[in-house]
C-alpha positions as CSV (number, residue, x, y, z in Angstrom):
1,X,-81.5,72.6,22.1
2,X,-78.8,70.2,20.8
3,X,-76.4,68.7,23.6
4,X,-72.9,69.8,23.3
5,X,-70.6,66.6,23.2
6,X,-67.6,66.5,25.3
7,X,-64.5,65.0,23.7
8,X,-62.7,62.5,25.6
9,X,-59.5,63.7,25.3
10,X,-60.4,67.1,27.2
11,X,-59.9,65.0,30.4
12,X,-57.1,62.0,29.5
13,X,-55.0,64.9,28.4
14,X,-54.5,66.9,31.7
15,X,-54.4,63.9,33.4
16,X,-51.8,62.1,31.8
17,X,-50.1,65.7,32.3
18,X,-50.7,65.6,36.0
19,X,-48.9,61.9,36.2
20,X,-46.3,63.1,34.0
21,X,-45.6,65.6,36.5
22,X,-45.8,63.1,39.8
23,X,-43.5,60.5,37.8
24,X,-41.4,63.2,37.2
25,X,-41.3,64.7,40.7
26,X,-40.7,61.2,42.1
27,X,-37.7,60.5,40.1
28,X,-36.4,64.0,40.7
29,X,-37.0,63.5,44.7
30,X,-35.2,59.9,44.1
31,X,-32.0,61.4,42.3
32,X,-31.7,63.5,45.5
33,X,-32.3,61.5,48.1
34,X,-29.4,59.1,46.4
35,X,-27.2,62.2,46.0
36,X,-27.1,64.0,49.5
37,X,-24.3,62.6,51.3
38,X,-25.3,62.7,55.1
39,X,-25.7,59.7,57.7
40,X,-29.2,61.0,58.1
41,X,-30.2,60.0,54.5
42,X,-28.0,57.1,54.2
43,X,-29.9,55.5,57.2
44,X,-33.3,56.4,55.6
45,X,-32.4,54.9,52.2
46,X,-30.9,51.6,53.8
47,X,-33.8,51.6,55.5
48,X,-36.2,51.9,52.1
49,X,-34.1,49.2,50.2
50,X,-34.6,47.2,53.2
51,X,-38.5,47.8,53.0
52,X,-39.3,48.2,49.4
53,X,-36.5,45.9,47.7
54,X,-38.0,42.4,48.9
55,X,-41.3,43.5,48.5
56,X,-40.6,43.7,44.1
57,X,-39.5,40.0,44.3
58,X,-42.9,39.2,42.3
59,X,-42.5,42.0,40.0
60,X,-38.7,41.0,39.4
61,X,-39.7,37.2,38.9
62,X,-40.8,37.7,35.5
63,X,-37.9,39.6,34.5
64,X,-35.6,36.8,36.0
65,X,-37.0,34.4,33.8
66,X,-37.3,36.1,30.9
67,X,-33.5,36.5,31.5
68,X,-33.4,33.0,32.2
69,X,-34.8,32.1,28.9
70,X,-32.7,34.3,27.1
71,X,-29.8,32.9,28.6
72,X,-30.6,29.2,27.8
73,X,-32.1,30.3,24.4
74,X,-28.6,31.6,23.6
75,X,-27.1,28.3,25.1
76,X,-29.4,25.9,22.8
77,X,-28.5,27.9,20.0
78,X,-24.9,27.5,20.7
79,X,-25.2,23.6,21.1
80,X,-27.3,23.3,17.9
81,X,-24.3,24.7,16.1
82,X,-22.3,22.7,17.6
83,X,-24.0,19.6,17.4
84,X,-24.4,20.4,13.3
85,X,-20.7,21.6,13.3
86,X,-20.1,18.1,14.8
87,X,-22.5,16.0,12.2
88,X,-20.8,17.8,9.6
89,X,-17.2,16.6,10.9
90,X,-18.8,13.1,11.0
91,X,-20.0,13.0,7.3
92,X,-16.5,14.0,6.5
93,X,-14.9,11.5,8.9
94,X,-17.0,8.6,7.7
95,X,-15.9,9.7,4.1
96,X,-12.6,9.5,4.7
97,X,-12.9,6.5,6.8
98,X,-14.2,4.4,3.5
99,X,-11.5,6.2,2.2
100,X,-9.4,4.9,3.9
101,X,-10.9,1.2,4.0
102,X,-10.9,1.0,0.6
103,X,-7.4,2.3,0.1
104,X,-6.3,-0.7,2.9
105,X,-8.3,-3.5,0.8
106,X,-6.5,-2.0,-2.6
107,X,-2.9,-1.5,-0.9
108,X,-3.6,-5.3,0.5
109,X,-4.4,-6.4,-2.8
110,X,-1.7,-4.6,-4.4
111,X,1.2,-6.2,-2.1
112,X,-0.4,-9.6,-1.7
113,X,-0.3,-9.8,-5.9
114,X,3.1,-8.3,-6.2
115,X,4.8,-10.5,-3.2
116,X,3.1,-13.5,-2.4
117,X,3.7,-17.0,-3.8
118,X,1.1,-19.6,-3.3
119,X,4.0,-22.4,-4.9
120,X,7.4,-21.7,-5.8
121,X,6.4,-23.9,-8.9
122,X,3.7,-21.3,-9.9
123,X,4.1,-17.6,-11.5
124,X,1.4,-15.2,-12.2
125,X,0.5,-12.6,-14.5
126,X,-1.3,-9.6,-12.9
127,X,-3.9,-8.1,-15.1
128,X,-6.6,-5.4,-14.6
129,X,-10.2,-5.7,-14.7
130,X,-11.9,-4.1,-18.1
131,X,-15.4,-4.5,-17.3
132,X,-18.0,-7.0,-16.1
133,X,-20.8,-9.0,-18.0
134,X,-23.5,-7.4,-16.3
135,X,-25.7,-10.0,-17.1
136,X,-28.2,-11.9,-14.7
137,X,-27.4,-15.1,-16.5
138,X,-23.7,-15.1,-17.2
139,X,-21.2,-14.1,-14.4
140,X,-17.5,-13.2,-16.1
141,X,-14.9,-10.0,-16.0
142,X,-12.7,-9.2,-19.0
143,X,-8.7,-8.6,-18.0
144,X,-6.4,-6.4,-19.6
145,X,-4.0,-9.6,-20.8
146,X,-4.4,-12.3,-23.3
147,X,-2.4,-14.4,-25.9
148,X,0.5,-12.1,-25.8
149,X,1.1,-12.4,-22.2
150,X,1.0,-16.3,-22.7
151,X,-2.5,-16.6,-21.3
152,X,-4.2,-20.0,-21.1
153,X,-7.8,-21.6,-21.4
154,X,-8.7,-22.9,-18.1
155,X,-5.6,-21.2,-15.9
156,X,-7.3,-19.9,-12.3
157,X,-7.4,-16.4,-11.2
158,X,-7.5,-14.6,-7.7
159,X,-7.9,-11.6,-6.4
160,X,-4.8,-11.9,-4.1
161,X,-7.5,-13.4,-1.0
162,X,-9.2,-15.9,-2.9
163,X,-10.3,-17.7,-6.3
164,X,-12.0,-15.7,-8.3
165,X,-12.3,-18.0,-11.7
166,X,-11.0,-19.8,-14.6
167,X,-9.9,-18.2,-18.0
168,X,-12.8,-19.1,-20.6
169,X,-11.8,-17.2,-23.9
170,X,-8.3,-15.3,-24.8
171,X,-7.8,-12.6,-26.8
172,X,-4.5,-11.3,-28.1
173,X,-4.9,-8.7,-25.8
174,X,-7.4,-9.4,-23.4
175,X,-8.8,-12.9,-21.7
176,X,-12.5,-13.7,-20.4
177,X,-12.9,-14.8,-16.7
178,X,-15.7,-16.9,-15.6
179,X,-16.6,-16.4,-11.9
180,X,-17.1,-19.5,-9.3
181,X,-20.7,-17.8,-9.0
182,X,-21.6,-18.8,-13.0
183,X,-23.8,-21.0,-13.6
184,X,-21.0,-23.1,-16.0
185,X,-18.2,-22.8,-13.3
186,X,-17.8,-26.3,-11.7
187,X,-14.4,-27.0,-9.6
188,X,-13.9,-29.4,-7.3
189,X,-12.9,-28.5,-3.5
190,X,-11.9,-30.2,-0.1
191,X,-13.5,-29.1,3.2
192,X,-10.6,-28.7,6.0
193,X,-10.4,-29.7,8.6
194,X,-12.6,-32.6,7.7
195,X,-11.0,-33.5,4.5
196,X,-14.4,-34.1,2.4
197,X,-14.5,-33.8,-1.4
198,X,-17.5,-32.1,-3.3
199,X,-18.3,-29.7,-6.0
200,X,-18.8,-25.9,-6.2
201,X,-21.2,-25.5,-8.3
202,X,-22.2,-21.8,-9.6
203,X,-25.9,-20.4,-9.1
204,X,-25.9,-17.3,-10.3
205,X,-25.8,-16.4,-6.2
206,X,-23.4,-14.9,-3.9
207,X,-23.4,-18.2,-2.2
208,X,-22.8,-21.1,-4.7
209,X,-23.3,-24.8,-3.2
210,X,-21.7,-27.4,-2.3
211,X,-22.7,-30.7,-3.8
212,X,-21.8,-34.4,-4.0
213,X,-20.3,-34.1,-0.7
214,X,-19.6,-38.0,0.4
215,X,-20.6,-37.0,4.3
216,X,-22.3,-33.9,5.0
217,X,-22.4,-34.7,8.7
218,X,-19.0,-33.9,9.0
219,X,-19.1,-30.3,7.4
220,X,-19.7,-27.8,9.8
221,X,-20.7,-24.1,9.2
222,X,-16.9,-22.5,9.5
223,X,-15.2,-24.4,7.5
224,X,-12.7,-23.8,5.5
225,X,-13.0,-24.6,1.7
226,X,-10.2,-24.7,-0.6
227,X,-9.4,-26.3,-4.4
228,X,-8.3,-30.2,-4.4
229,X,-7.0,-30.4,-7.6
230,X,-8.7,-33.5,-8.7
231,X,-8.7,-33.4,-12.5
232,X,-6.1,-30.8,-12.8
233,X,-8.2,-27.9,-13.6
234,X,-7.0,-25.9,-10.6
235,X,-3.6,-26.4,-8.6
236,X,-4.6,-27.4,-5.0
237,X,-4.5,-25.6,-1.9
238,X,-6.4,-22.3,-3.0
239,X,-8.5,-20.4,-0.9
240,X,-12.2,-20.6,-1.7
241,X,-13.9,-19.4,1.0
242,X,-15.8,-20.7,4.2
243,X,-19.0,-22.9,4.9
244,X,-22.5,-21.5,5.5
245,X,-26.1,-22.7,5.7
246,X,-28.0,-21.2,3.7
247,X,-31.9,-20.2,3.8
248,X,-32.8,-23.3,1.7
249,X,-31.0,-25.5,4.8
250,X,-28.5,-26.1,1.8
251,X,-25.0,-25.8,2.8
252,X,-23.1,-23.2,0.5
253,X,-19.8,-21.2,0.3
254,X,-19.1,-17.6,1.3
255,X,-16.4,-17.0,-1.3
256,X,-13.1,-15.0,0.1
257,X,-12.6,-13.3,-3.1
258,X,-14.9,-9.9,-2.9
259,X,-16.6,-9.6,-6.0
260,X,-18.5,-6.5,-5.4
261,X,-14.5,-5.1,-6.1
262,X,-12.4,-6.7,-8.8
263,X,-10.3,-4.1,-9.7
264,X,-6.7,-6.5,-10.4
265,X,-6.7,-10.3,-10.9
266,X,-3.9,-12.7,-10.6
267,X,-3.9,-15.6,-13.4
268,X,-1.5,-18.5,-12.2
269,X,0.2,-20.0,-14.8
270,X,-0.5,-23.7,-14.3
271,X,2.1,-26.7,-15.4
272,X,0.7,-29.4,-17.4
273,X,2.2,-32.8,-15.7
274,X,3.9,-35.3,-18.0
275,X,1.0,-38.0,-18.6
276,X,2.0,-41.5,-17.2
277,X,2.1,-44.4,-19.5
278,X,3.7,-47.0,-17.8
279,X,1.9,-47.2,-13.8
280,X,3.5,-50.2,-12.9
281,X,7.5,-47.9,-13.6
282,X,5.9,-46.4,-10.5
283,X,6.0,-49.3,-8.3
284,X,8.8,-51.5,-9.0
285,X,12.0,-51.3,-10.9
286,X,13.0,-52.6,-14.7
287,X,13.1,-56.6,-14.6
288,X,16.7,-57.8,-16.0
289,X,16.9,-59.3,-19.1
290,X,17.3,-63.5,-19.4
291,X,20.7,-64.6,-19.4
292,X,22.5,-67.6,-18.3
293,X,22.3,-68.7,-14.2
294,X,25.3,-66.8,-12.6
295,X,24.4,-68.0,-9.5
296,X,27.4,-70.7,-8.6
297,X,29.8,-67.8,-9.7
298,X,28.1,-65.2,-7.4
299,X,28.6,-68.1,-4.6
300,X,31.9,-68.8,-5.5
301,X,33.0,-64.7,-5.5
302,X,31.1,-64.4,-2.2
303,X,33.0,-67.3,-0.4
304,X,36.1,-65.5,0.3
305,X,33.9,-62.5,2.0
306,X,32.1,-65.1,4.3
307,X,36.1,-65.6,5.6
308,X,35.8,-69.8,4.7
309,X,38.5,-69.9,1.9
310,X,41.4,-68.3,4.9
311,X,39.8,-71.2,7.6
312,X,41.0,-73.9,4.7
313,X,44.2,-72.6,3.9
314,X,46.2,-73.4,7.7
315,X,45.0,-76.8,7.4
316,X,46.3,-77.8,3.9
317,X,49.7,-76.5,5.3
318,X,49.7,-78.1,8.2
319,X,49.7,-81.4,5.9
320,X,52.1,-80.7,3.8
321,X,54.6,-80.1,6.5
322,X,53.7,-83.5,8.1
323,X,54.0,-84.9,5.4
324,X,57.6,-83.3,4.9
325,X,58.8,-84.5,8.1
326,X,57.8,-87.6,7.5
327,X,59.6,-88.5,4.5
């Protein structure tokens, strides 16, 4: 005799029915103890809230902080947006703060080359930069003026801070600058305050050297370095830029111009000097030719200045009266 198998579900099913039904009857006896109006019932339900309500604390904690968590979830989402809002508005700021730098620096440039005289003896042609050598081994820039604009071999340029060069080629329309940082450029500069002569001398480096300096103890990092003039290549007094010691214990020049942004360059007309050919013209006047000795005569004209000649002239009077009176 087979057993007969009893499905599960035969008792779950009426007793999920019979909780139903007690759930059901609670909440319905709940809805009308909170609706009768009576001070009967009101004292019995304050007296419930007052039993049951701090007895859920526990079962209220978790829903507390899953409210808390909600709460400060929505909060740190808020100050992420923020805080990307705010990195967004500082790419933008930093933009348009290079922007701005760069439109300074130009501006600067821009006035310093249309308004600034080093000399009243010196003009300036303001040309443009073409394009650069781009070459490890040779340093220049090509300008937009040449022959036409009365360009020169060997006339410096600036950037409107500092020396930038010396014209090495002209075009009719266009003129080749060779940098202070060429390997050919050579100028020769004084160290202020101290007043010592040396040499630039071009490396191929941001920081060209200073050689042939006659004492090196007296140049200090700091100093300022500008042309001397010595040999007329440049006219004296430009701004070259400032000592440093370099890595190799060497001491160099960090040049004023910027190079990293030569966008206009000022070529100063430079006036040839008339050559001397007589030094000695310089020190004393023209000798006067020979001629006979004029001395006695220049005596004789200075006599009445000295006041002698009117001392003599009472007493030969005075003698000839006498002698008047006498005869």
């Amino acid at each position: 005799m087979a057993k007969t198998r009893t499905d599960p579900e035969e008792f779950s099913r009426p007793l999920r029915r019979v909780l139903v039904g007690i759930l059901v009857l609670a909440l319905l006896g709940l809805f009308l103890l909170w609706r009768i109006d009576s001070p009967r019932v009101e004292r019995f339900r304050a007296a419930l809230i007052d039993r049951v309500v701090p007895s859920f604390e526990w079962a209220m904690a978790p829903v507390t902080s899953a409210a808390g968590m909600i709460e400060q979830f929505q909060s740190y989402a808020s100050l992420h947006a923020q805080n990307q809002d705010l990195r967004r508005e500082l790419q933008q700021m930093k933009a348009w703060r290079e922007a701005a730098l760069q439109l300074e620096q130009q501006n600067a440039r821009l006035l310093d080359l249309n308004q600034v005289r080093l000399d009243p003896k010196l003009t300036h042609v303001t040309g443009q930069v073409l394009a650069d050598s781009g070459s490890p081994f040779r340093q220049s820039v090509l300008i937009n003026v040449g022959a036409r604009d009365g360009i020169l071999d060997g006339w410096a340029t600036m950037d409107g801070i500092g020396l930038v060069g010396r014209i090495s080629g002209v075009g009719e329309r266009t003129a080749r600058v060779i940098l202070l940082t060429d390997t050919n450029s050579r100028i020769p500069v004084t160290v202020q305050p101290s007043g010592q002569k040396g040499l630039l001398s071009g490396d191929n480096t941001a920081l060209p050297p200073l050689e042939f300096l006659e004492k090196t103890d007296e140049v200090r990092p700091g100093d300022r370095v500008v042309s001397s003039g010595d040999g007329g290549m440049f006219p004296a007094g430009l701004l070259v830029g400032q000592v440093v010691m370099g890595n190799d214990r060497r001491l160099r020049v960090s040049l004023s111009a910027d190079y990293q942004r030569l966008e206009f360059l000022r070529v100063l007309r430079s006036h040839q000097l008339a050559p001397i050919t007589d030094a000695g013209a310089l020190v004393a006047p023209p000798l006067l030719p020979d001629g006979p000795d004029t001395s006695g005569a220049l005596n004789t004209e200075a006599m009445p200045a000295r006041g002698t000649q009117p001392e003599a002239e009472p007493a030969a009077d005075a003698s000839t009266e006498t002698d008047g009176n006498g005869g």
